[in-house]
Amino acid sequence: MNSTSVSTTHNATTDGTPGGAAAETAADERRRTVRAVLDTALAEGRTALTGPEGKAVADAYSIPTPAEGLAECADEAVALADRIGFPVAMKIVSPQILHKTDAGGVRIGLNSAAEVRSAFSAIVTNARAYDPEARILGVQIQQMVPAGTEVLVGTVTDPTFGKIVAFGLGGVLVEVLKDVTFRLAPTTRDDALSMLDGIRAADVLRGVRGSAGVDRDALAELVVTVSRLAADFPEIVEVDLNPVFASESGVMAADVRILLTDEQPAARRRYGREEILASMRRLMRPRSVTVIGASNEQGKIGNSVMRNLIDGGFPGEIHPVNPKADDILGRKAYKSVMDVPGEPDVAVFAIPAKFVAAALEEVGRKGIPNAVLIPSGFAETGEHELQAEIVAIAEEYGVRLLGPNIYGYYSTWQDLCATFCTPYDVKGGVALTSQSGGIGMAILGFARTTGTGVSAIVGLGNKSDLDEDDLLTWFGEDPHTECIAMHLEDLKDGRAFVAAARETVPKKPVVVLKAGRTAAGAKAAGSHTGALAGDDAVYDDVLRQAGVIRAPGLNEMLEYARALPVLPTPQGDNVVIITGAGGSGVLLSDAVVDNGLRLMEIPPDLDRAFRAFIPPFGAAGNPVDITGGEPPATYEATIRLGLEDPRVHALVLGYWHTIVTPPMVFAELTARVVAEFRERGVTKPVVASLAGDVEVEEACQYLFERGVVAYPYTTEKPVAALGAKYAWARAAGLL
Amino acid sequence: MNSTSVSTTHNATTDGTPGGAAAETAADERRRTVRAVLDTALAEGRTALTGPEGKAVADAYSIPTPAEGLAECADEAVALADRIGFPVAMKIVSPQILHKTDAGGVRIGLNSAAEVRSAFSAIVTNARAYDPEARILGVQIQQMVPAGTEVLVGTVTDPTFGKIVAFGLGGVLVEVLKDVTFRLAPTTRDDALSMLDGIRAADVLRGVRGSAGVDRDALAELVVTVSRLAADFPEIVEVDLNPVFASESGVMAADVRILLTDEQPAARRRYGREEILASMRRLMRPRSVTVIGASNEQGKIGNSVMRNLIDGGFPGEIHPVNPKADDILGRKAYKSVMDVPGEPDVAVFAIPAKFVAAALEEVGRKGIPNAVLIPSGFAETGEHELQAEIVAIAEEYGVRLLGPNIYGYYSTWQDLCATFCTPYDVKGGVALTSQSGGIGMAILGFARTTGTGVSAIVGLGNKSDLDEDDLLTWFGEDPHTECIAMHLEDLKDGRAFVAAARETVPKKPVVVLKAGRTAAGAKAAGSHTGALAGDDAVYDDVLRQAGVIRAPGLNEMLEYARALPVLPTPQGDNVVIITGAGGSGVLLSDAVVDNGLRLMEIPPDLDRAFRAFIPPFGAAGNPVDITGGEPPATYEATIRLGLEDPRVHALVLGYWHTIVTPPMVFAELTARVVAEFRERGVTKPVVASLAGDVEVEEACQYLFERGVVAYPYTTEKPVAALGAKYAWARAAGLL
């Protein structure tokens, strides 16, 4: 009897994870079982498992599938059905009979031994009549799949993030709606449960119209198990359980499909955390910088970099390298980097691409740990080999590369401007990075016009070596940096980024603008840096899982970066709107909901307290509408109340420009009251929308500089900034 | 036999609309039939129709429902089944038997006369056994509903828009996803078809996974019919066909539920189009304005209004009214409006609420057509009776009221500033209105700081009389106005607004910021002006149906208002991105998709033409990436190419600040080339995103003033403005 053995152990829906050696052994054993199946398939040159192989893998990992077995006679059929439990389905098994139903070879819902016996005989008779030549191997006896909600559980291998587990509802409608959510594999039980809530149709799983919901624990367990299976075996590129029937009594996968690969991912040199911090420390806090290709000629990059280093006030050593000059901008020039005195921390390259490799070799021999490669002409122009060559040299010597194809970088607290742009000197808490030089210029202009306090601006360009995870690792430790904002088009190593983000997010917010969100955008990314833009749905879910705040656009990234270091962290969910303009109150309420915030239900005593300050026709509740004709005292009294009451966690102010309370009067009183409370240790985020004539612009700048995030002519931006702060506080586990 | 007659005419899925008297008679007859059913129900004090009444209404309107009839004997059952067509379902009919299945009183899927005959006898026998006392009226014979996709078709009565028809998929999942779309009832066939495409799950109706789609014509016809039914009878407040089974062979409503009301909507005085234009013309182009409550005292509203009228340079007559002064700001003052010489066009009220009624009476007697009511203290503070009183006086005299509770209004081309704010003198093409005073101040400040050209700014406040549809009617005709932007929290008469919008949109774009989108926002609207905020899903669909561009937030409304009059109308869908920064190209591509625009597939000859101007490593295709180090000539050549080629319809430029091409050089060349082509009659919308240091701000202002919509530090805004222009062009039927 060449049958797959009937297993009934599959019904266990929990992994049963007892600690210690026993569990170790069980895990080892299941891996050995699957390993054997995979090796056989790959040895036979197959990358898709057969049905029985899929079933064997599922059984090994306790993935519930219908129990089944092959019966060669009616007695075996009855015995199998007895072991499986009624009702069962029965299907003819014959290599010649592909359309089993047409052949009268299928019976379902058989409830007794007698029915099974009679069905066996009928099926075999029908099959013989249908095709007298067919070789009949027997009749498959299969457990009936219990009714339930159709879901899909699967894994894919993403070029950026590797093994990803997917969950969604199954069926035609959901395929159309693409209502699926993703996490890195393996995933935890909590993450798996969050996936059940992460689809738009989540309520279906909880039960609607009085129907029972599904067994959430069993379903989450299945997601964890499948993610573990994919993670355990690099060669499993795809697992597809679709449909899985989920009901209040458990889950069962009706179909198991597993795809393999025999390709190995390329290795790259990896640096440990301490190595990263050591070289990054010297990059961001150098004592000595050398400029390869420094020049006296205006308009040359090597001239701009030299001037910016000098004009920016960098207090360390600056050593120009130029074989044809004795001095550059009054500094002694060296023929070769080998001649530069001391131990430079950074070599800035301002020479054409074709000369980079040779100079980099010297930088390596000199023991300089960081090469900042401004020149373009590498992978972004199709010169992949040239880029591979410099990467190989860098790996050989352990030199870290920034770029190539970048504008350079700023480290403001060191007064370091190693760029061909212009110096920037407003020191502050935000570190900004960009993959694109154009976006870097926008960062600089925005920062300058808004007076944003910056700790660093770094161009990443082609990311031949140093990338976002290295920078995250450093900025996470850098005491000057309170917030990190990154523009990126791809991630070279999504898992390393997630790991660095998870390390950093509990300490400080990380804002990401992921360009190439849309299909058109992704196509443009492909032609820009040769980056393979991942599927945005995967990026979105995985970045959220990593606790990153995703900015919807460039302007939002810049505004969040400006606002987040200014705002204190909220201590709870209760947001109160205090507004002098009812119309602003309505729009601010819209914005509160849009940004996932919660308008506080004002308790009666607090409502009475607010009412004491506002006209009888003003509206308490939330928004607190103090009405438009009120004097400064009304704004002040109500703001005080909001800051004073410990049940209120954040304030959104709506100011209306009137003769009675002019913009700067409002700004001064608000800044004063907020400062007074902060001195008393009451730190609540306060944001403001100022509706009025142009004087509100000055008032907003005044407020921003004093820790109140304020914007003119918009009700959305201040609330979006508050929303970003809340999103971070939640991701950091502070709420 | 007290049976509902069996109808087989219901199977007609088209209305069969022959023209002329016959159709008239058929329509009359169906109305008479339904009228009789409704009258009976209302006379009996019922507001829900019974099943048979619903069926009778459905039959009258040719709404396909299962055919059915009552059989008192087996012969009748067979005859009915023959007429209905097999298969049929059969159900016991007895007032005493509520649980038909428990009584063995239900059989389904009966396929022959013999089965029906045998089922009749079995059902009656079972019922007698179940309850010997039951009075058995017979057995209902019902057509089996064919399988298909479950959809719902219904109507509701919206407080703002009246009768609304709804369409969506039926079933549990869609209820969770709220995937439903709305239109005004009655709707046209085209609108009904657009509803089928307007749900997220639209592909299900078209057929997925190889399955056939539904009969779209039949489904659209059903939507039209149901919308017509609701529109024909004011007393029908709700129709609910749920589920309707739609398949490739037709549609059938399995359940019909109709709810009635006996309430009559309140009447309000309505003005005809010519009446509206006549009074609006005098309001917006007055020769004589009188200010009731004019004052010499600084800080008083009556003083601000007088000063603004004078300082704003209003060239017409200005007559202050103040019983206690001889002159106000050098103008002769009158004790009463009755004493004012000539025929004032506008009376601006700057007196407390309690004095308004008496003064309005005089304004009416004097024959002044417009009263601008600045004072607050009416409905917004709960003084509904006071507001009703002034509305009654206004209606009596035919005086149109603007307000109360407003800042006033500007008519810039008349140099008219009838507000307590400050004059605004940048004449231009955009008319801005706001329901809220605070938002009005934000409009003023934004306009001033950006130099937005304005034709009017109008406060609507409580909208006791004049509202958005009056203003739309006027601005639609006003030759100075090229674009209308409106902030609103509610609409007093949604149908009048839609009618006015439909009249206006083909001539000029209408942008709407609807505040109170979200549940929290709607609640705040309720407490602000006593407005009943409608369901946002209805607003969204109906505003789109009216061709209105909906701004997601205040800042977008202001930016669209600023940009739309500047941008020429595109002549086709082909958008081309030309960028000096590849990184901007990616973000601009994202924005193009986000805003519903289409990146042109560049034909090979055009691609070659672009490649001739850009470096070999630059990327042609779309975006055209000219790369960052290029001189002004490359920008100019590629922009020329985009403007020259008639297959290109709109340009999105991505500028990257470099030494080679500084911001103002880019701005000047772009403005010059665009102007040159416009002189040659080539008008294509051009928008630009400038990434660079602060000099890009001046460059953007320069470009904006010359017809290129340009923004710094954002890739989203310029494309959003272009998207708004496209949305209008589509709504206006220009694409």
PDB file of N, CA and C in Angstrom, chain A residues 172 175 177 208-209 381 422 436 438 441 445-446 448-449 489 516-518 520-521 553-554 583 586 590 593-594 617 656 691-693 697 713 716, chain B residues 172 175 177 208-209 381 422 436-438 441 445-446 448-449 489 516-518 520-521 553-554 583 586 590 593-594 617 656 691-693 697 713 716:
ATOM      1  N   VAL A 172     -12.673  35.290  -3.554  1.00  0.00           N
ATOM      2  CA  VAL A 172     -12.614  36.160  -4.728  1.00  0.00           C
ATOM      3  C   VAL A 172     -12.585  37.638  -4.336  1.00  0.00           C
ATOM      4  N   GLU A 175      -9.318  38.980  -2.963  1.00  0.00           N
ATOM      5  CA  GLU A 175      -8.299  39.049  -4.002  1.00  0.00           C
ATOM      6  C   GLU A 175      -8.427  40.382  -4.758  1.00  0.00           C
ATOM      7  N   LEU A 177      -9.765  43.096  -3.512  1.00  0.00           N
ATOM      8  CA  LEU A 177      -9.516  44.224  -2.601  1.00  0.00           C
ATOM      9  C   LEU A 177      -8.078  44.243  -2.086  1.00  0.00           C
ATOM     10  N   VAL A 208     -19.478  38.845  12.789  1.00  0.00           N
ATOM     11  CA  VAL A 208     -20.418  39.936  12.502  1.00  0.00           C
ATOM     12  C   VAL A 208     -21.811  39.367  12.395  1.00  0.00           C
ATOM     13  N   ARG A 209     -22.807  40.248  12.468  1.00  0.00           N
ATOM     14  CA  ARG A 209     -24.216  39.844  12.391  1.00  0.00           C
ATOM     15  C   ARG A 209     -24.500  38.692  13.344  1.00  0.00           C
ATOM     16  N   THR A 381      25.287  55.421 -13.266  1.00  0.00           N
ATOM     17  CA  THR A 381      25.429  55.653 -14.707  1.00  0.00           C
ATOM     18  C   THR A 381      25.737  54.340 -15.420  1.00  0.00           C
ATOM     19  N   THR A 422      26.527  74.666   0.795  1.00  0.00           N
ATOM     20  CA  THR A 422      26.986  75.781   1.624  1.00  0.00           C
ATOM     21  C   THR A 422      26.833  75.392   3.087  1.00  0.00           C
ATOM     22  N   SER A 436      19.032  60.693  -2.381  1.00  0.00           N
ATOM     23  CA  SER A 436      19.168  61.529  -3.579  1.00  0.00           C
ATOM     24  C   SER A 436      19.772  62.877  -3.236  1.00  0.00           C
ATOM     25  N   GLY A 438      19.326  65.714  -4.909  1.00  0.00           N
ATOM     26  CA  GLY A 438      18.309  66.755  -5.032  1.00  0.00           C
ATOM     27  C   GLY A 438      17.507  66.894  -3.753  1.00  0.00           C
ATOM     28  N   MET A 441      19.419  68.736  -1.172  1.00  0.00           N
ATOM     29  CA  MET A 441      19.370  70.189  -1.329  1.00  0.00           C
ATOM     30  C   MET A 441      18.059  70.748  -0.794  1.00  0.00           C
ATOM     31  N   GLY A 445      17.634  73.623   2.103  1.00  0.00           N
ATOM     32  CA  GLY A 445      16.858  74.845   1.944  1.00  0.00           C
ATOM     33  C   GLY A 445      15.729  74.948   2.956  1.00  0.00           C
ATOM     34  N   PHE A 446      15.034  73.848   3.153  1.00  0.00           N
ATOM     35  CA  PHE A 446      13.930  73.846   4.116  1.00  0.00           C
ATOM     36  C   PHE A 446      14.438  74.137   5.523  1.00  0.00           C
ATOM     37  N   ARG A 448      17.069  75.711   6.394  1.00  0.00           N
ATOM     38  CA  ARG A 448      17.528  77.089   6.534  1.00  0.00           C
ATOM     39  C   ARG A 448      16.341  78.046   6.664  1.00  0.00           C
ATOM     40  N   THR A 449      15.317  77.867   5.831  1.00  0.00           N
ATOM     41  CA  THR A 449      14.215  78.833   5.835  1.00  0.00           C
ATOM     42  C   THR A 449      13.371  78.713   7.083  1.00  0.00           C
ATOM     43  N   GLU A 489      15.058  55.324  -1.262  1.00  0.00           N
ATOM     44  CA  GLU A 489      14.381  54.741  -2.422  1.00  0.00           C
ATOM     45  C   GLU A 489      14.390  53.230  -2.352  1.00  0.00           C
ATOM     46  N   GLY A 516       9.163  55.969  -4.346  1.00  0.00           N
ATOM     47  CA  GLY A 516       8.875  54.808  -5.175  1.00  0.00           C
ATOM     48  C   GLY A 516       7.776  53.968  -4.572  1.00  0.00           C
ATOM     49  N   ARG A 517       6.827  54.633  -3.899  1.00  0.00           N
ATOM     50  CA  ARG A 517       5.698  53.947  -3.280  1.00  0.00           C
ATOM     51  C   ARG A 517       4.809  53.298  -4.318  1.00  0.00           C
ATOM     52  N   THR A 518       4.585  54.055  -5.400  1.00  0.00           N
ATOM     53  CA  THR A 518       3.628  53.597  -6.396  1.00  0.00           C
ATOM     54  C   THR A 518       4.360  52.865  -7.512  1.00  0.00           C
ATOM     55  N   ALA A 520       4.460  53.576 -10.644  1.00  0.00           N
ATOM     56  CA  ALA A 520       5.192  54.542 -11.466  1.00  0.00           C
ATOM     57  C   ALA A 520       6.439  55.016 -10.738  1.00  0.00           C
ATOM     58  N   GLY A 521       6.293  55.296  -9.431  1.00  0.00           N
ATOM     59  CA  GLY A 521       7.432  55.732  -8.648  1.00  0.00           C
ATOM     60  C   GLY A 521       8.505  54.655  -8.587  1.00  0.00           C
ATOM     61  N   GLY A 553       4.972  62.197   2.289  1.00  0.00           N
ATOM     62  CA  GLY A 553       5.623  62.966   1.229  1.00  0.00           C
ATOM     63  C   GLY A 553       6.818  63.718   1.776  1.00  0.00           C
ATOM     64  N   LEU A 554       7.553  64.371   0.875  1.00  0.00           N
ATOM     65  CA  LEU A 554       8.772  65.081   1.248  1.00  0.00           C
ATOM     66  C   LEU A 554       8.489  66.176   2.270  1.00  0.00           C
ATOM     67  N   GLY A 583     -14.932  77.275  13.386  1.00  0.00           N
ATOM     68  CA  GLY A 583     -14.630  76.654  12.098  1.00  0.00           C
ATOM     69  C   GLY A 583     -13.319  75.905  12.131  1.00  0.00           C
ATOM     70  N   VAL A 586     -13.776  72.529  13.903  1.00  0.00           N
ATOM     71  CA  VAL A 586     -14.308  71.427  13.079  1.00  0.00           C
ATOM     72  C   VAL A 586     -13.176  70.799  12.266  1.00  0.00           C
ATOM     73  N   ASP A 590     -11.474  67.023  12.434  1.00  0.00           N
ATOM     74  CA  ASP A 590     -11.228  66.144  11.275  1.00  0.00           C
ATOM     75  C   ASP A 590      -9.784  65.655  11.286  1.00  0.00           C
ATOM     76  N   VAL A 593      -8.944  62.970  13.909  1.00  0.00           N
ATOM     77  CA  VAL A 593      -9.364  61.622  13.502  1.00  0.00           C
ATOM     78  C   VAL A 593      -8.458  61.089  12.400  1.00  0.00           C
ATOM     79  N   ASP A 594      -8.173  61.950  11.407  1.00  0.00           N
ATOM     80  CA  ASP A 594      -7.328  61.522  10.280  1.00  0.00           C
ATOM     81  C   ASP A 594      -5.964  61.025  10.750  1.00  0.00           C
ATOM     82  N   PHE A 617     -22.653  81.078  25.133  1.00  0.00           N
ATOM     83  CA  PHE A 617     -22.962  80.464  23.836  1.00  0.00           C
ATOM     84  C   PHE A 617     -21.749  79.745  23.252  1.00  0.00           C
ATOM     85  N   TRP A 656      -7.779  82.420  16.416  1.00  0.00           N
ATOM     86  CA  TRP A 656      -8.453  83.254  15.414  1.00  0.00           C
ATOM     87  C   TRP A 656      -8.021  84.699  15.634  1.00  0.00           C
ATOM     88  N   ALA A 691      -5.182  80.964  12.432  1.00  0.00           N
ATOM     89  CA  ALA A 691      -5.965  81.476  11.316  1.00  0.00           C
ATOM     90  C   ALA A 691      -5.989  82.991  11.424  1.00  0.00           C
ATOM     91  N   GLY A 692      -5.394  83.655  10.424  1.00  0.00           N
ATOM     92  CA  GLY A 692      -5.392  85.106  10.512  1.00  0.00           C
ATOM     93  C   GLY A 692      -4.604  85.732   9.394  1.00  0.00           C
ATOM     94  N   ASP A 693      -4.420  87.027   9.500  1.00  0.00           N
ATOM     95  CA  ASP A 693      -3.656  87.762   8.492  1.00  0.00           C
ATOM     96  C   ASP A 693      -2.158  87.454   8.689  1.00  0.00           C
ATOM     97  N   GLU A 697       2.237  84.558  10.784  1.00  0.00           N
ATOM     98  CA  GLU A 697       3.458  83.829  10.402  1.00  0.00           C
ATOM     99  C   GLU A 697       4.552  84.058  11.442  1.00  0.00           C
ATOM    100  N   TYR A 713      -2.410  79.131   8.412  1.00  0.00           N
ATOM    101  CA  TYR A 713      -3.195  78.783   7.203  1.00  0.00           C
ATOM    102  C   TYR A 713      -3.386  77.288   7.011  1.00  0.00           C
ATOM    103  N   GLU A 716      -4.242  71.143   9.281  1.00  0.00           N
ATOM    104  CA  GLU A 716      -3.799  69.751   9.169  1.00  0.00           C
ATOM    105  C   GLU A 716      -2.383  69.557   9.720  1.00  0.00           C
TER     106      GLU A 716
ATOM    107  N   VAL B 172     -21.800  39.767   4.158  1.00  0.00           N
ATOM    108  CA  VAL B 172     -21.186  40.138   5.431  1.00  0.00           C
ATOM    109  C   VAL B 172     -19.927  40.980   5.227  1.00  0.00           C
ATOM    110  N   GLU B 175     -20.418  44.585   4.235  1.00  0.00           N
ATOM    111  CA  GLU B 175     -20.969  45.371   5.342  1.00  0.00           C
ATOM    112  C   GLU B 175     -19.822  45.862   6.239  1.00  0.00           C
ATOM    113  N   LEU B 177     -16.722  46.281   5.245  1.00  0.00           N
ATOM    114  CA  LEU B 177     -15.848  47.192   4.497  1.00  0.00           C
ATOM    115  C   LEU B 177     -16.556  48.474   4.072  1.00  0.00           C
ATOM    116  N   VAL B 208     -14.083  37.795 -12.048  1.00  0.00           N
ATOM    117  CA  VAL B 208     -12.685  37.546 -11.685  1.00  0.00           C
ATOM    118  C   VAL B 208     -12.427  36.060 -11.741  1.00  0.00           C
ATOM    119  N   ARG B 209     -11.133  35.687 -11.767  1.00  0.00           N
ATOM    120  CA  ARG B 209     -10.739  34.279 -11.836  1.00  0.00           C
ATOM    121  C   ARG B 209     -11.491  33.558 -12.946  1.00  0.00           C
ATOM    122  N   THR B 381     -25.528  81.123  18.629  1.00  0.00           N
ATOM    123  CA  THR B 381     -25.504  81.180  20.093  1.00  0.00           C
ATOM    124  C   THR B 381     -26.816  80.670  20.657  1.00  0.00           C
ATOM    125  N   THR B 422      -8.979  93.867   7.147  1.00  0.00           N
ATOM    126  CA  THR B 422      -8.230  94.940   6.490  1.00  0.00           C
ATOM    127  C   THR B 422      -8.382  94.786   4.982  1.00  0.00           C
ATOM    128  N   SER B 436     -16.993  79.888   8.086  1.00  0.00           N
ATOM    129  CA  SER B 436     -16.446  80.286   9.389  1.00  0.00           C
ATOM    130  C   SER B 436     -15.594  81.540   9.259  1.00  0.00           C
ATOM    131  N   GLY B 437     -15.699  82.421  10.246  1.00  0.00           N
ATOM    132  CA  GLY B 437     -14.927  83.649  10.242  1.00  0.00           C
ATOM    133  C   GLY B 437     -13.442  83.399  10.383  1.00  0.00           C
ATOM    134  N   GLY B 438     -13.079  82.430  11.225  1.00  0.00           N
ATOM    135  CA  GLY B 438     -11.670  82.111  11.407  1.00  0.00           C
ATOM    136  C   GLY B 438     -11.036  81.666  10.102  1.00  0.00           C
ATOM    137  N   MET B 441     -10.327  84.539   7.900  1.00  0.00           N
ATOM    138  CA  MET B 441      -9.080  85.242   8.225  1.00  0.00           C
ATOM    139  C   MET B 441      -7.874  84.483   7.674  1.00  0.00           C
ATOM    140  N   GLY B 445      -5.025  85.972   5.112  1.00  0.00           N
ATOM    141  CA  GLY B 445      -3.588  85.940   5.377  1.00  0.00           C
ATOM    142  C   GLY B 445      -2.830  85.165   4.321  1.00  0.00           C
ATOM    143  N   PHE B 446      -3.373  84.023   3.942  1.00  0.00           N
ATOM    144  CA  PHE B 446      -2.728  83.203   2.915  1.00  0.00           C
ATOM    145  C   PHE B 446      -2.660  83.958   1.594  1.00  0.00           C
ATOM    146  N   ARG B 448      -2.666  87.103   1.082  1.00  0.00           N
ATOM    147  CA  ARG B 448      -1.737  88.226   1.154  1.00  0.00           C
ATOM    148  C   ARG B 448      -0.291  87.733   1.068  1.00  0.00           C
ATOM    149  N   THR B 449       0.040  86.685   1.798  1.00  0.00           N
ATOM    150  CA  THR B 449       1.437  86.263   1.845  1.00  0.00           C
ATOM    151  C   THR B 449       1.880  85.630   0.527  1.00  0.00           C
ATOM    152  N   GLU B 489     -19.359  73.866   6.069  1.00  0.00           N
ATOM    153  CA  GLU B 489     -19.556  72.850   7.110  1.00  0.00           C
ATOM    154  C   GLU B 489     -20.830  72.063   6.863  1.00  0.00           C
ATOM    155  N   GLY B 516     -15.876  68.843   8.812  1.00  0.00           N
ATOM    156  CA  GLY B 516     -16.765  67.894   9.477  1.00  0.00           C
ATOM    157  C   GLY B 516     -16.857  66.603   8.702  1.00  0.00           C
ATOM    158  N   ARG B 517     -15.730  66.224   8.060  1.00  0.00           N
ATOM    159  CA  ARG B 517     -15.686  64.983   7.299  1.00  0.00           C
ATOM    160  C   ARG B 517     -15.829  63.771   8.189  1.00  0.00           C
ATOM    161  N   THR B 518     -15.150  63.834   9.318  1.00  0.00           N
ATOM    162  CA  THR B 518     -15.088  62.677  10.195  1.00  0.00           C
ATOM    163  C   THR B 518     -16.154  62.780  11.268  1.00  0.00           C
ATOM    164  N   ALA B 520     -15.823  62.862  14.460  1.00  0.00           N
ATOM    165  CA  ALA B 520     -15.459  63.881  15.444  1.00  0.00           C
ATOM    166  C   ALA B 520     -15.660  65.273  14.858  1.00  0.00           C
ATOM    167  N   GLY B 521     -15.264  65.460  13.602  1.00  0.00           N
ATOM    168  CA  GLY B 521     -15.450  66.742  12.949  1.00  0.00           C
ATOM    169  C   GLY B 521     -16.919  67.085  12.828  1.00  0.00           C
ATOM    170  N   GLY B 553      -7.943  69.361   2.709  1.00  0.00           N
ATOM    171  CA  GLY B 553      -7.724  70.174   3.896  1.00  0.00           C
ATOM    172  C   GLY B 553      -7.682  71.642   3.531  1.00  0.00           C
ATOM    173  N   LEU B 554      -7.580  72.477   4.560  1.00  0.00           N
ATOM    174  CA  LEU B 554      -7.598  73.929   4.356  1.00  0.00           C
ATOM    175  C   LEU B 554      -6.456  74.378   3.457  1.00  0.00           C
ATOM    176  N   GLY B 583      16.095  61.700  -7.796  1.00  0.00           N
ATOM    177  CA  GLY B 583      15.322  61.488  -6.576  1.00  0.00           C
ATOM    178  C   GLY B 583      13.997  62.208  -6.599  1.00  0.00           C
ATOM    179  N   VAL B 586      11.490  60.270  -8.790  1.00  0.00           N
ATOM    180  CA  VAL B 586      10.785  59.160  -8.143  1.00  0.00           C
ATOM    181  C   VAL B 586       9.601  59.686  -7.335  1.00  0.00           C
ATOM    182  N   ASP B 590       5.521  59.189  -7.838  1.00  0.00           N
ATOM    183  CA  ASP B 590       4.579  58.797  -6.791  1.00  0.00           C
ATOM    184  C   ASP B 590       3.397  59.759  -6.767  1.00  0.00           C
ATOM    185  N   VAL B 593       0.854  59.385  -9.623  1.00  0.00           N
ATOM    186  CA  VAL B 593      -0.090  58.286  -9.415  1.00  0.00           C
ATOM    187  C   VAL B 593      -1.089  58.649  -8.314  1.00  0.00           C
ATOM    188  N   ASP B 594      -0.587  59.210  -7.218  1.00  0.00           N
ATOM    189  CA  ASP B 594      -1.465  59.568  -6.103  1.00  0.00           C
ATOM    190  C   ASP B 594      -2.576  60.521  -6.532  1.00  0.00           C
ATOM    191  N   PHE B 617      24.178  58.562 -19.487  1.00  0.00           N
ATOM    192  CA  PHE B 617      23.742  57.833 -18.291  1.00  0.00           C
ATOM    193  C   PHE B 617      22.449  58.411 -17.727  1.00  0.00           C
ATOM    194  N   TRP B 656      16.852  70.786  -9.689  1.00  0.00           N
ATOM    195  CA  TRP B 656      17.848  70.534  -8.638  1.00  0.00           C
ATOM    196  C   TRP B 656      18.851  71.681  -8.660  1.00  0.00           C
ATOM    197  N   ALA B 691      13.978  71.750  -5.745  1.00  0.00           N
ATOM    198  CA  ALA B 691      14.759  71.217  -4.633  1.00  0.00           C
ATOM    199  C   ALA B 691      16.050  72.011  -4.560  1.00  0.00           C
ATOM    200  N   GLY B 692      16.233  72.738  -3.469  1.00  0.00           N
ATOM    201  CA  GLY B 692      17.457  73.513  -3.382  1.00  0.00           C
ATOM    202  C   GLY B 692      17.497  74.363  -2.136  1.00  0.00           C
ATOM    203  N   ASP B 693      18.497  75.209  -2.065  1.00  0.00           N
ATOM    204  CA  ASP B 693      18.657  76.103  -0.927  1.00  0.00           C
ATOM    205  C   ASP B 693      17.623  77.239  -1.055  1.00  0.00           C
ATOM    206  N   GLU B 697      12.973  79.694  -3.187  1.00  0.00           N
ATOM    207  CA  GLU B 697      11.694  80.307  -2.813  1.00  0.00           C
ATOM    208  C   GLU B 697      11.376  81.478  -3.734  1.00  0.00           C
ATOM    209  N   TYR B 713      10.708  72.656  -1.789  1.00  0.00           N
ATOM    210  CA  TYR B 713      10.748  71.671  -0.694  1.00  0.00           C
ATOM    211  C   TYR B 713       9.567  70.703  -0.698  1.00  0.00           C
ATOM    212  N   GLU B 716       4.960  67.052  -3.748  1.00  0.00           N
ATOM    213  CA  GLU B 716       3.544  66.697  -3.777  1.00  0.00           C
ATOM    214  C   GLU B 716       2.673  67.861  -4.235  1.00  0.00           C
TER     215      GLU B 716
END
